[in-house]
Amino acid sequence: MTEPKEIETDPTESDNDEQPPVEPIIEEVNLFVHGLLAVQNEYDKVGYKVGYIDKTGAFVIEPKFDYAESFSENGLATAKVNGKWGYIDKTGAFVIEPQFDRAKSFSENGLAAVEVSGKWGYIDEGGALVIESQFDRARSFSVNGLAAVSLDGDKWGYIDETGAFVIEPQFEDVFSFSVNGPAPVCVNRKWGYIDETGAFVIEPQFEWAMPFSACGSPAALSAAVAPTDRLWNYIDRTGTFVLEEYYLDWGGVFCNFSANGLAPIISTDEENEKSYLKYGYLNEDGAFVIEPQFQYANPFSFYTSNSVAGVRDEATEKWGVIDEKGNYIVDPQYFVVATMCSTDGYLVVKKDGNFGVIDREGNEVIPCQYRNICFPSKLHPFHFVENDWKDD
C-alpha cells in the first residue's frame, strides 16, 4: 500500500498554536418533510404523475404534477407542469406559478436558484427575482450565506445574498460549503479547500476531494480525499491524514465517516481471499468493526447516530439492512436500498420494480408500490454528486 505523503498546510501556522475545539454540527434531513413524501405512480395519457403521501400512505396531494420534489423547511416544494417549474404549498396549490425552465429548493435564507432562457438567478419566497438571471450555472446557498456560481460556464466563484462576488470566479470546479468545514475547490486539476474569504486552508494537491461530513461525531471533522488516482484517505481540518493507510476506490465509491463514526471501505488485503475486494465498515482508528463481507455497502446515516445501513449480499445479489454491529435486521430481499437512514428514521427500498419505505427497525411503512419516490438528494448514499446532477 502506498505510503501517505505529507500534507501541505499553511507554513505560517505553528504546530504549537492552540486551536480552539471545533464542535461538529449534525444536519437534519428527514424523508417525510412536513409529514409529506413525493411519490410517482399514477399514469394518465400524458405520463406518470407525482403526488404527496403521508406516513400512512394516504394521498394528501393527489398525483397531478409531471415531476415534484421534497418540501423545503419553509413549506414550499418545486413542482413541474407543462414543461415549467413553480413552487407549491402543502395543499398542492401553486404559490409561485410555473414559469421557470429549472428550479431548485429554497435554502435556509429564503432564496432559491431558478433558470430562465439558459441563465440562473435567485428568487425570494414571494417569487420576486432578487438576484438577476445572469449565471450559466448556480447552486443553492449554503448555511454561511454563500452560493457557488459560474458566469461564463468555465470558472466558479461564490456570491453573497446580494449577488455580489465574495470570492471571484477562479476555480475549475467546486462544492458548496458544508456545515462542518471549508469548501473543496479545483485549480489546475488539483483539489484543495478554501475558507469563506477564498483563501486556501489546505493547498490544492488531491486528485479528488469531498466536503467535510455533515454529521454529529468527531469523524464529522474529517473529509475523504484522493491523494493519488483511485487511492483514498481522510484528512482533518488541518489537512493531516486520519488513517495510516490509503484505501482503494473500487467502482468510483468512497464515503465520509457517518454520524456513528463508521465508513464503508473495500478491503485490499490480498492475503485474505474471503474479504478481498469486499466491503466492510472502518472506524476512525482504521480498524474494521464490521468485517469486509459485502458486495456493496451504503454508508450509515450522516444525519442520525441511531442508524442502520443497506448492504448487498454477494450470494443472493440482494440488498438487506444491517445494524451497527453488522447483524441483519432485514434479510437480503431488495433490488436496492436507495437511501441512507434519514433523521426521522426511514429508508427507501426497491423490490419487484417498485419503491417503498421501511423504518430503521426494518418494518414496512409504505409498501413497494410506487414507480418512484422523490426523496431529498442528501439522502442518496453518495450524495456528493448532488452538486452537478441537476444543473450541469
mmCIF file of C-alpha atoms in Angstrom:
data_model
loop_
_atom_site.group_PDB
_atom_site.id
_atom_site.type_symbol
_atom_site.label_atom_id
_atom_site.label_comp_id
_atom_site.label_asym_id
_atom_site.label_seq_id
_atom_site.Cartn_x
_atom_site.Cartn_y
_atom_site.Cartn_z
ATOM 1 C CA MET A 1 0.000 0.000 0.000
ATOM 2 C CA THR A 2 1.271 3.472 -0.862
ATOM 3 C CA GLU A 3 2.776 5.436 1.998
ATOM 4 C CA PRO A 4 0.933 8.670 2.852
ATOM 5 C CA LYS A 5 2.747 11.816 1.844
ATOM 6 C CA GLU A 6 2.996 14.910 3.964
ATOM 7 C CA ILE A 7 0.053 17.253 3.570
ATOM 8 C CA GLU A 8 0.759 20.828 2.575
ATOM 9 C CA THR A 9 -0.570 23.313 5.105
ATOM 10 C CA ASP A 10 -0.046 26.988 5.768
ATOM 11 C CA PRO A 11 3.656 27.379 6.717
ATOM 12 C CA THR A 12 2.822 30.424 8.843
ATOM 13 C CA GLU A 13 0.860 28.255 11.249
ATOM 14 C CA SER A 14 2.815 26.962 14.219
ATOM 15 C CA ASP A 15 2.396 23.424 15.476
ATOM 16 C CA ASN A 16 2.376 24.919 18.955
ATOM 17 C CA ASP A 17 -0.556 27.222 18.273
ATOM 18 C CA GLU A 18 -3.531 26.092 20.283
ATOM 19 C CA GLN A 19 -6.591 25.643 18.114
ATOM 20 C CA PRO A 20 -9.994 26.030 19.770
ATOM 21 C CA PRO A 21 -12.003 22.799 19.755
ATOM 22 C CA VAL A 22 -14.495 22.549 16.924
ATOM 23 C CA GLU A 23 -17.864 21.094 17.779
ATOM 24 C CA PRO A 24 -19.326 19.129 14.867
ATOM 25 C CA ILE A 25 -22.792 20.102 13.704
ATOM 26 C CA ILE A 26 -25.357 17.487 12.790
ATOM 27 C CA GLU A 27 -27.583 18.365 9.863
ATOM 28 C CA GLU A 28 -31.229 17.300 9.930
ATOM 29 C CA VAL A 29 -32.510 15.649 6.752
ATOM 30 C CA ASN A 30 -35.914 13.978 7.009
ATOM 31 C CA LEU A 31 -37.585 11.721 4.467
ATOM 32 C CA PHE A 32 -41.067 12.987 5.332
ATOM 33 C CA VAL A 33 -40.725 16.775 5.317
ATOM 34 C CA HIS A 34 -43.729 18.398 6.991
ATOM 35 C CA GLY A 35 -45.108 14.856 7.085
ATOM 36 C CA LEU A 36 -45.209 14.568 3.285
ATOM 37 C CA LEU A 37 -43.349 12.440 0.728
ATOM 38 C CA ALA A 38 -43.435 12.866 -3.062
ATOM 39 C CA VAL A 39 -44.244 9.655 -4.965
ATOM 40 C CA GLN A 40 -44.739 8.890 -8.643
ATOM 41 C CA ASN A 41 -47.178 6.246 -9.761
ATOM 42 C CA GLU A 42 -50.446 7.383 -11.300
ATOM 43 C CA TYR A 43 -50.400 7.245 -15.113
ATOM 44 C CA ASP A 44 -52.533 9.289 -17.451
ATOM 45 C CA LYS A 45 -52.343 9.727 -21.217
ATOM 46 C CA VAL A 46 -49.551 12.282 -20.810
ATOM 47 C CA GLY A 47 -47.383 10.202 -18.478
ATOM 48 C CA TYR A 48 -46.752 9.323 -14.859
ATOM 49 C CA LYS A 49 -47.782 11.892 -12.257
ATOM 50 C CA VAL A 50 -46.372 12.849 -8.866
ATOM 51 C CA GLY A 51 -48.342 13.471 -5.694
ATOM 52 C CA TYR A 52 -47.637 13.532 -1.958
ATOM 53 C CA ILE A 53 -48.492 10.913 0.650
ATOM 54 C CA ASP A 54 -48.381 10.954 4.446
ATOM 55 C CA LYS A 55 -46.862 8.275 6.677
ATOM 56 C CA THR A 56 -49.984 6.130 6.379
ATOM 57 C CA GLY A 57 -49.620 6.070 2.592
ATOM 58 C CA ALA A 58 -52.713 8.212 2.023
ATOM 59 C CA PHE A 59 -52.517 10.899 -0.650
ATOM 60 C CA VAL A 60 -52.615 14.381 0.860
ATOM 61 C CA ILE A 61 -51.889 15.991 -2.515
ATOM 62 C CA GLU A 62 -53.256 13.973 -5.418
ATOM 63 C CA PRO A 63 -50.897 12.983 -8.264
ATOM 64 C CA LYS A 64 -51.104 15.833 -10.766
ATOM 65 C CA PHE A 65 -47.535 17.048 -11.345
ATOM 66 C CA ASP A 66 -45.185 15.962 -14.127
ATOM 67 C CA TYR A 67 -42.459 15.958 -11.501
ATOM 68 C CA ALA A 68 -42.060 17.309 -7.976
ATOM 69 C CA GLU A 69 -39.542 17.267 -5.163
ATOM 70 C CA SER A 70 -39.414 17.259 -1.381
ATOM 71 C CA PHE A 71 -40.679 20.233 0.579
ATOM 72 C CA SER A 72 -38.237 22.730 1.994
ATOM 73 C CA GLU A 73 -38.434 23.761 5.631
ATOM 74 C CA ASN A 74 -40.357 26.871 4.561
ATOM 75 C CA GLY A 75 -43.235 24.660 3.382
ATOM 76 C CA LEU A 76 -42.674 25.128 -0.356
ATOM 77 C CA ALA A 77 -41.724 22.479 -2.921
ATOM 78 C CA THR A 78 -40.681 22.642 -6.560
ATOM 79 C CA ALA A 79 -43.213 21.118 -8.960
ATOM 80 C CA LYS A 80 -43.338 20.844 -12.738
ATOM 81 C CA VAL A 81 -46.328 21.046 -15.084
ATOM 82 C CA ASN A 82 -46.380 21.535 -18.858
ATOM 83 C CA GLY A 83 -42.603 21.804 -19.007
ATOM 84 C CA LYS A 84 -42.259 24.618 -16.451
ATOM 85 C CA TRP A 85 -41.319 24.635 -12.776
ATOM 86 C CA GLY A 86 -43.017 26.551 -9.991
ATOM 87 C CA TYR A 87 -43.485 26.234 -6.237
ATOM 88 C CA ILE A 88 -46.424 24.691 -4.376
ATOM 89 C CA ASP A 89 -47.556 24.869 -0.757
ATOM 90 C CA LYS A 90 -48.621 21.954 1.436
ATOM 91 C CA THR A 91 -52.111 21.951 -0.081
ATOM 92 C CA GLY A 92 -50.673 21.417 -3.566
ATOM 93 C CA ALA A 93 -51.602 24.921 -4.758
ATOM 94 C CA PHE A 94 -49.050 26.905 -6.744
ATOM 95 C CA VAL A 95 -47.907 29.939 -4.761
ATOM 96 C CA ILE A 96 -45.242 30.763 -7.366
ATOM 97 C CA GLU A 97 -46.630 29.975 -10.798
ATOM 98 C CA PRO A 98 -44.829 27.560 -13.150
ATOM 99 C CA GLN A 99 -42.569 29.793 -15.231
ATOM 100 C CA PHE A 100 -39.014 28.501 -14.813
ATOM 101 C CA ASP A 101 -37.052 26.129 -17.044
ATOM 102 C CA ARG A 102 -35.401 24.680 -13.939
ATOM 103 C CA ALA A 103 -35.757 25.425 -10.243
ATOM 104 C CA LYS A 104 -34.104 24.380 -7.004
ATOM 105 C CA SER A 105 -35.388 24.096 -3.477
ATOM 106 C CA PHE A 106 -35.303 27.081 -1.138
ATOM 107 C CA SER A 107 -32.300 27.433 1.126
ATOM 108 C CA GLU A 108 -32.477 28.406 4.787
ATOM 109 C CA ASN A 109 -32.016 32.065 3.824
ATOM 110 C CA GLY A 110 -35.262 32.023 1.831
ATOM 111 C CA LEU A 111 -33.656 32.163 -1.624
ATOM 112 C CA ALA A 112 -33.920 29.619 -4.445
ATOM 113 C CA ALA A 113 -31.986 29.293 -7.703
ATOM 114 C CA VAL A 114 -34.120 29.364 -10.873
ATOM 115 C CA GLU A 115 -33.278 29.221 -14.570
ATOM 116 C CA VAL A 116 -34.965 31.093 -17.409
ATOM 117 C CA SER A 117 -33.685 31.019 -21.004
ATOM 118 C CA GLY A 118 -30.370 29.488 -20.029
ATOM 119 C CA LYS A 119 -29.486 31.909 -17.225
ATOM 120 C CA TRP A 120 -29.755 31.359 -13.476
ATOM 121 C CA GLY A 121 -30.835 33.864 -10.851
ATOM 122 C CA TYR A 122 -32.392 33.721 -7.389
ATOM 123 C CA ILE A 123 -35.935 34.394 -6.193
ATOM 124 C CA ASP A 124 -37.357 35.025 -2.735
ATOM 125 C CA GLU A 125 -40.297 33.193 -1.176
ATOM 126 C CA GLY A 126 -42.721 35.593 -2.825
ATOM 127 C CA GLY A 127 -41.365 34.749 -6.278
ATOM 128 C CA ALA A 128 -39.594 38.074 -6.793
ATOM 129 C CA LEU A 129 -36.273 37.930 -8.627
ATOM 130 C CA VAL A 130 -33.794 39.327 -6.089
ATOM 131 C CA ILE A 131 -30.568 38.333 -7.868
ATOM 132 C CA GLU A 132 -30.753 38.884 -11.615
ATOM 133 C CA SER A 133 -30.626 35.932 -14.018
ATOM 134 C CA GLN A 134 -27.029 36.152 -15.208
ATOM 135 C CA PHE A 135 -25.237 32.934 -14.271
ATOM 136 C CA ASP A 136 -24.566 29.981 -16.558
ATOM 137 C CA ARG A 137 -24.567 27.667 -13.545
ATOM 138 C CA ALA A 138 -25.727 28.190 -9.979
ATOM 139 C CA ARG A 139 -26.060 26.206 -6.799
ATOM 140 C CA SER A 140 -28.102 26.654 -3.671
ATOM 141 C CA PHE A 141 -26.958 28.899 -0.837
ATOM 142 C CA SER A 142 -25.057 27.259 1.999
ATOM 143 C CA VAL A 143 -25.689 27.939 5.675
ATOM 144 C CA ASN A 144 -22.900 30.545 5.613
ATOM 145 C CA GLY A 145 -24.827 32.647 3.085
ATOM 146 C CA LEU A 146 -22.618 31.897 0.078
ATOM 147 C CA ALA A 147 -23.612 30.230 -3.198
ATOM 148 C CA ALA A 148 -21.348 28.829 -5.903
ATOM 149 C CA VAL A 149 -21.983 30.276 -9.375
ATOM 150 C CA SER A 150 -20.351 30.452 -12.793
ATOM 151 C CA LEU A 151 -20.728 33.450 -15.093
ATOM 152 C CA ASP A 152 -19.083 32.126 -18.220
ATOM 153 C CA GLY A 153 -19.664 28.405 -17.908
ATOM 154 C CA ASP A 154 -15.991 27.977 -17.093
ATOM 155 C CA LYS A 155 -14.765 29.385 -13.781
ATOM 156 C CA TRP A 156 -16.642 29.177 -10.487
ATOM 157 C CA GLY A 157 -16.820 31.703 -7.665
ATOM 158 C CA TYR A 158 -19.090 32.416 -4.688
ATOM 159 C CA ILE A 159 -21.671 35.175 -4.248
ATOM 160 C CA ASP A 160 -23.422 36.543 -1.170
ATOM 161 C CA GLU A 161 -27.165 37.112 -0.759
ATOM 162 C CA THR A 162 -26.995 40.413 -2.672
ATOM 163 C CA GLY A 163 -25.482 38.699 -5.713
ATOM 164 C CA ALA A 164 -22.057 40.281 -5.201
ATOM 165 C CA PHE A 165 -18.986 38.112 -5.623
ATOM 166 C CA VAL A 166 -17.293 37.468 -2.295
ATOM 167 C CA ILE A 167 -14.888 35.010 -3.914
ATOM 168 C CA GLU A 168 -14.146 35.863 -7.546
ATOM 169 C CA PRO A 169 -14.594 33.210 -10.285
ATOM 170 C CA GLN A 170 -11.302 31.325 -10.478
ATOM 171 C CA PHE A 171 -11.992 27.633 -9.867
ATOM 172 C CA GLU A 172 -12.462 24.836 -12.391
ATOM 173 C CA ASP A 173 -14.929 23.022 -10.150
ATOM 174 C CA VAL A 174 -16.291 23.497 -6.647
ATOM 175 C CA PHE A 175 -18.519 22.115 -3.951
ATOM 176 C CA SER A 176 -20.759 24.171 -1.729
ATOM 177 C CA PHE A 177 -19.613 24.956 1.795
ATOM 178 C CA SER A 178 -20.730 22.315 4.284
ATOM 179 C CA VAL A 179 -21.959 22.896 7.824
ATOM 180 C CA ASN A 180 -18.755 21.367 9.169
ATOM 181 C CA GLY A 181 -15.909 22.785 7.184
ATOM 182 C CA PRO A 182 -14.314 24.625 4.276
ATOM 183 C CA ALA A 183 -15.266 24.074 0.647
ATOM 184 C CA PRO A 184 -13.402 21.772 -1.764
ATOM 185 C CA VAL A 185 -12.330 23.563 -4.958
ATOM 186 C CA CYS A 186 -10.300 22.559 -8.005
ATOM 187 C CA VAL A 187 -7.433 24.584 -9.509
ATOM 188 C CA ASN A 188 -5.183 23.257 -12.263
ATOM 189 C CA ARG A 189 -6.877 19.868 -11.904
ATOM 190 C CA LYS A 190 -5.941 19.598 -8.223
ATOM 191 C CA TRP A 191 -8.337 19.856 -5.292
ATOM 192 C CA GLY A 192 -7.833 21.795 -2.075
ATOM 193 C CA TYR A 193 -10.019 23.578 0.493
ATOM 194 C CA ILE A 194 -10.855 27.256 0.913
ATOM 195 C CA ASP A 195 -12.390 29.288 3.718
ATOM 196 C CA GLU A 196 -15.181 31.848 3.360
ATOM 197 C CA THR A 197 -12.745 34.519 2.152
ATOM 198 C CA GLY A 198 -11.460 32.306 -0.668
ATOM 199 C CA ALA A 199 -8.090 31.696 0.994
ATOM 200 C CA PHE A 200 -6.711 28.179 0.801
ATOM 201 C CA VAL A 201 -6.615 26.469 4.187
ATOM 202 C CA ILE A 202 -5.436 23.215 2.580
ATOM 203 C CA GLU A 203 -3.451 23.693 -0.622
ATOM 204 C CA PRO A 204 -4.595 22.095 -3.933
ATOM 205 C CA GLN A 205 -2.898 18.695 -4.134
ATOM 206 C CA PHE A 206 -5.558 15.983 -4.369
ATOM 207 C CA GLU A 207 -6.974 14.162 -7.379
ATOM 208 C CA TRP A 208 -10.404 14.489 -5.763
ATOM 209 C CA ALA A 209 -11.806 15.860 -2.520
ATOM 210 C CA MET A 210 -15.177 15.764 -0.824
ATOM 211 C CA PRO A 211 -16.872 18.155 1.612
ATOM 212 C CA PHE A 212 -16.460 17.692 5.326
ATOM 213 C CA SER A 213 -19.228 15.441 6.555
ATOM 214 C CA ALA A 214 -22.466 16.887 7.915
ATOM 215 C CA CYS A 215 -22.785 14.641 10.931
ATOM 216 C CA GLY A 216 -22.500 14.783 14.689
ATOM 217 C CA SER A 217 -19.498 12.641 15.620
ATOM 218 C CA PRO A 218 -15.826 13.662 15.802
ATOM 219 C CA ALA A 219 -15.485 11.955 12.419
ATOM 220 C CA ALA A 220 -17.529 14.821 11.021
ATOM 221 C CA LEU A 221 -14.373 16.853 11.214
ATOM 222 C CA SER A 222 -12.738 14.752 8.512
ATOM 223 C CA ALA A 223 -13.181 14.592 4.748
ATOM 224 C CA ALA A 224 -12.376 11.963 2.148
ATOM 225 C CA VAL A 225 -9.631 12.854 -0.329
ATOM 226 C CA ALA A 226 -7.815 11.053 -3.137
ATOM 227 C CA PRO A 227 -4.081 11.858 -2.936
ATOM 228 C CA THR A 228 -3.480 9.638 -5.983
ATOM 229 C CA ASP A 229 -5.721 8.156 -8.626
ATOM 230 C CA ARG A 230 -8.229 5.744 -7.028
ATOM 231 C CA LEU A 231 -6.478 5.715 -3.652
ATOM 232 C CA TRP A 232 -8.277 7.464 -0.794
ATOM 233 C CA ASN A 233 -7.714 8.577 2.763
ATOM 234 C CA TYR A 234 -9.274 11.025 5.211
ATOM 235 C CA ILE A 235 -7.957 14.378 6.369
ATOM 236 C CA ASP A 236 -8.858 16.520 9.349
ATOM 237 C CA ARG A 237 -9.298 20.276 9.193
ATOM 238 C CA THR A 238 -5.558 20.857 9.404
ATOM 239 C CA GLY A 239 -5.034 18.658 6.347
ATOM 240 C CA THR A 240 -3.451 15.832 8.333
ATOM 241 C CA PHE A 241 -4.226 12.286 7.275
ATOM 242 C CA VAL A 242 -6.524 10.472 9.697
ATOM 243 C CA LEU A 243 -5.574 6.919 8.689
ATOM 244 C CA GLU A 244 -2.145 5.373 8.247
ATOM 245 C CA GLU A 245 -3.098 3.593 5.022
ATOM 246 C CA TYR A 246 -4.672 4.525 1.745
ATOM 247 C CA TYR A 247 -7.751 2.645 0.610
ATOM 248 C CA LEU A 248 -8.814 1.616 -2.845
ATOM 249 C CA ASP A 249 -11.633 3.315 -4.698
ATOM 250 C CA TRP A 250 -13.277 0.308 -6.318
ATOM 251 C CA GLY A 251 -16.004 1.347 -8.733
ATOM 252 C CA GLY A 252 -15.946 5.064 -8.007
ATOM 253 C CA VAL A 253 -17.407 4.896 -4.495
ATOM 254 C CA PHE A 254 -15.853 6.381 -1.382
ATOM 255 C CA CYS A 255 -17.651 7.973 1.557
ATOM 256 C CA ASN A 256 -17.035 10.211 4.506
ATOM 257 C CA PHE A 257 -17.477 8.865 8.014
ATOM 258 C CA SER A 258 -21.074 8.688 9.186
ATOM 259 C CA ALA A 259 -22.504 10.092 12.414
ATOM 260 C CA ASN A 260 -21.687 6.836 14.223
ATOM 261 C CA GLY A 261 -18.021 7.104 13.226
ATOM 262 C CA LEU A 262 -18.065 4.313 10.619
ATOM 263 C CA ALA A 263 -17.343 4.370 6.885
ATOM 264 C CA PRO A 264 -17.840 1.670 4.216
ATOM 265 C CA ILE A 265 -14.429 0.662 2.889
ATOM 266 C CA ILE A 266 -13.330 -2.040 0.476
ATOM 267 C CA SER A 267 -10.675 -4.459 1.703
ATOM 268 C CA THR A 268 -7.411 -4.620 -0.229
ATOM 269 C CA ASP A 269 -5.955 -7.460 1.828
ATOM 270 C CA GLU A 270 -4.975 -9.878 -0.946
ATOM 271 C CA GLU A 271 -3.877 -12.469 1.586
ATOM 272 C CA ASN A 272 -7.428 -12.821 2.886
ATOM 273 C CA GLU A 273 -9.349 -14.295 -0.030
ATOM 274 C CA LYS A 274 -12.623 -14.244 1.902
ATOM 275 C CA SER A 275 -12.589 -10.479 2.422
ATOM 276 C CA TYR A 276 -10.519 -9.274 -0.556
ATOM 277 C CA LEU A 277 -12.417 -6.615 -2.532
ATOM 278 C CA LYS A 278 -15.385 -6.917 -0.171
ATOM 279 C CA TYR A 279 -16.919 -4.014 1.719
ATOM 280 C CA GLY A 280 -16.804 -3.686 5.487
ATOM 281 C CA TYR A 281 -17.004 -0.757 7.893
ATOM 282 C CA LEU A 282 -13.969 1.032 9.253
ATOM 283 C CA ASN A 283 -13.784 3.189 12.372
ATOM 284 C CA GLU A 284 -11.781 6.367 12.885
ATOM 285 C CA ASP A 285 -8.808 4.372 14.144
ATOM 286 C CA GLY A 286 -8.567 2.460 10.870
ATOM 287 C CA ALA A 287 -9.904 -0.820 12.283
ATOM 288 C CA PHE A 288 -12.670 -2.845 10.665
ATOM 289 C CA VAL A 289 -15.500 -3.121 13.206
ATOM 290 C CA ILE A 290 -17.719 -4.863 10.647
ATOM 291 C CA GLU A 291 -15.574 -7.277 8.688
ATOM 292 C CA PRO A 292 -15.437 -6.998 4.867
ATOM 293 C CA GLN A 293 -18.080 -9.394 3.552
ATOM 294 C CA PHE A 294 -20.497 -7.417 1.381
ATOM 295 C CA GLN A 295 -20.610 -6.965 -2.377
ATOM 296 C CA TYR A 296 -21.629 -3.322 -1.886
ATOM 297 C CA ALA A 297 -22.303 -1.232 1.195
ATOM 298 C CA ASN A 298 -24.070 2.076 1.754
ATOM 299 C CA PRO A 299 -22.884 4.444 4.472
ATOM 300 C CA PHE A 300 -24.659 4.661 7.778
ATOM 301 C CA SER A 301 -26.528 7.925 8.130
ATOM 302 C CA PHE A 302 -24.809 11.310 8.194
ATOM 303 C CA TYR A 303 -27.929 12.726 9.868
ATOM 304 C CA THR A 304 -28.528 10.492 12.899
ATOM 305 C CA SER A 305 -26.246 8.377 15.058
ATOM 306 C CA ASN A 306 -29.116 5.925 15.616
ATOM 307 C CA SER A 307 -28.692 4.372 12.204
ATOM 308 C CA VAL A 308 -28.786 1.295 10.005
ATOM 309 C CA ALA A 309 -27.268 0.720 6.558
ATOM 310 C CA GLY A 310 -28.116 -1.049 3.321
ATOM 311 C CA VAL A 311 -25.718 -3.750 2.113
ATOM 312 C CA ARG A 312 -25.713 -6.110 -0.866
ATOM 313 C CA ASP A 313 -25.198 -9.811 -0.240
ATOM 314 C CA GLU A 314 -22.922 -11.455 -2.796
ATOM 315 C CA ALA A 315 -24.587 -14.885 -2.678
ATOM 316 C CA THR A 316 -28.129 -13.662 -3.341
ATOM 317 C CA GLU A 317 -27.232 -10.359 -5.060
ATOM 318 C CA LYS A 318 -30.000 -8.825 -2.967
ATOM 319 C CA TRP A 319 -29.877 -5.897 -0.574
ATOM 320 C CA GLY A 320 -30.632 -6.133 3.127
ATOM 321 C CA VAL A 321 -30.233 -3.832 6.123
ATOM 322 C CA ILE A 322 -27.693 -4.221 8.939
ATOM 323 C CA ASP A 323 -27.248 -2.633 12.352
ATOM 324 C CA GLU A 324 -24.048 -1.071 13.666
ATOM 325 C CA LYS A 325 -22.722 -4.478 14.720
ATOM 326 C CA GLY A 326 -23.131 -5.879 11.219
ATOM 327 C CA ASN A 327 -26.160 -8.027 12.068
ATOM 328 C CA TYR A 328 -29.000 -8.214 9.570
ATOM 329 C CA ILE A 329 -32.206 -6.621 10.794
ATOM 330 C CA VAL A 330 -33.711 -7.111 7.321
ATOM 331 C CA ASP A 331 -32.527 -10.147 5.381
ATOM 332 C CA PRO A 332 -31.365 -9.607 1.782
ATOM 333 C CA GLN A 333 -34.505 -9.270 -0.339
ATOM 334 C CA TYR A 334 -34.474 -5.886 -2.071
ATOM 335 C CA PHE A 335 -33.249 -4.894 -5.509
ATOM 336 C CA VAL A 336 -31.656 -1.884 -3.825
ATOM 337 C CA VAL A 337 -31.671 0.143 -0.620
ATOM 338 C CA ALA A 338 -31.807 3.552 -2.251
ATOM 339 C CA THR A 339 -31.115 5.908 0.658
ATOM 340 C CA MET A 340 -29.251 6.391 3.878
ATOM 341 C CA CYS A 341 -31.288 6.370 7.059
ATOM 342 C CA SER A 342 -32.967 9.767 7.438
ATOM 343 C CA THR A 343 -33.118 11.795 10.648
ATOM 344 C CA ASP A 344 -36.721 10.680 11.086
ATOM 345 C CA GLY A 345 -35.605 7.061 10.773
ATOM 346 C CA TYR A 346 -36.664 5.865 7.311
ATOM 347 C CA LEU A 347 -35.043 4.248 4.265
ATOM 348 C CA VAL A 348 -36.300 3.987 0.679
ATOM 349 C CA VAL A 349 -36.148 0.476 -0.796
ATOM 350 C CA LYS A 350 -36.980 -1.084 -4.174
ATOM 351 C CA LYS A 351 -38.495 -4.501 -4.784
ATOM 352 C CA ASP A 352 -40.222 -6.074 -7.791
ATOM 353 C CA GLY A 353 -39.703 -2.886 -9.792
ATOM 354 C CA ASN A 354 -41.359 -0.537 -7.302
ATOM 355 C CA PHE A 355 -40.272 1.659 -4.409
ATOM 356 C CA GLY A 356 -41.446 1.697 -0.816
ATOM 357 C CA VAL A 357 -40.318 2.785 2.658
ATOM 358 C CA ILE A 358 -39.115 0.902 5.736
ATOM 359 C CA ASP A 359 -38.185 2.219 9.169
ATOM 360 C CA ARG A 360 -34.877 1.700 10.957
ATOM 361 C CA GLU A 361 -36.286 -1.401 12.705
ATOM 362 C CA GLY A 362 -36.994 -2.951 9.317
ATOM 363 C CA ASN A 363 -40.768 -2.546 9.465
ATOM 364 C CA GLU A 364 -42.571 -1.837 6.199
ATOM 365 C CA VAL A 365 -44.084 1.639 6.434
ATOM 366 C CA ILE A 366 -45.043 2.149 2.788
ATOM 367 C CA PRO A 367 -45.349 -0.989 0.598
ATOM 368 C CA CYS A 368 -43.200 -1.205 -2.536
ATOM 369 C CA GLN A 369 -45.859 0.036 -4.933
ATOM 370 C CA TYR A 370 -44.607 3.308 -6.409
ATOM 371 C CA ARG A 371 -42.760 3.792 -9.680
ATOM 372 C CA ASN A 372 -40.524 6.351 -7.998
ATOM 373 C CA ILE A 373 -40.071 8.105 -4.672
ATOM 374 C CA CYS A 374 -38.711 11.643 -4.893
ATOM 375 C CA PHE A 375 -36.566 11.739 -1.765
ATOM 376 C CA PRO A 376 -34.194 14.556 -0.725
ATOM 377 C CA SER A 377 -30.963 14.248 -2.687
ATOM 378 C CA LYS A 378 -28.903 14.487 0.515
ATOM 379 C CA LEU A 379 -30.256 11.062 1.477
ATOM 380 C CA HIS A 380 -28.668 9.476 -1.578
ATOM 381 C CA PRO A 381 -25.885 7.195 -0.297
ATOM 382 C CA PHE A 382 -23.337 9.092 -2.362
ATOM 383 C CA HIS A 383 -24.977 12.497 -2.217
ATOM 384 C CA PHE A 384 -21.803 14.384 -3.133
ATOM 385 C CA VAL A 385 -22.961 14.011 -6.765
ATOM 386 C CA GLU A 386 -25.839 16.343 -5.929
ATOM 387 C CA ASN A 387 -23.787 19.377 -6.850
ATOM 388 C CA ASP A 388 -23.938 18.640 -10.557
ATOM 389 C CA TRP A 389 -26.551 16.087 -11.434
ATOM 390 C CA LYS A 390 -29.366 18.596 -11.815
ATOM 391 C CA ASP A 391 -27.749 21.718 -13.151
ATOM 392 C CA ASP A 392 -24.888 20.876 -15.489
#
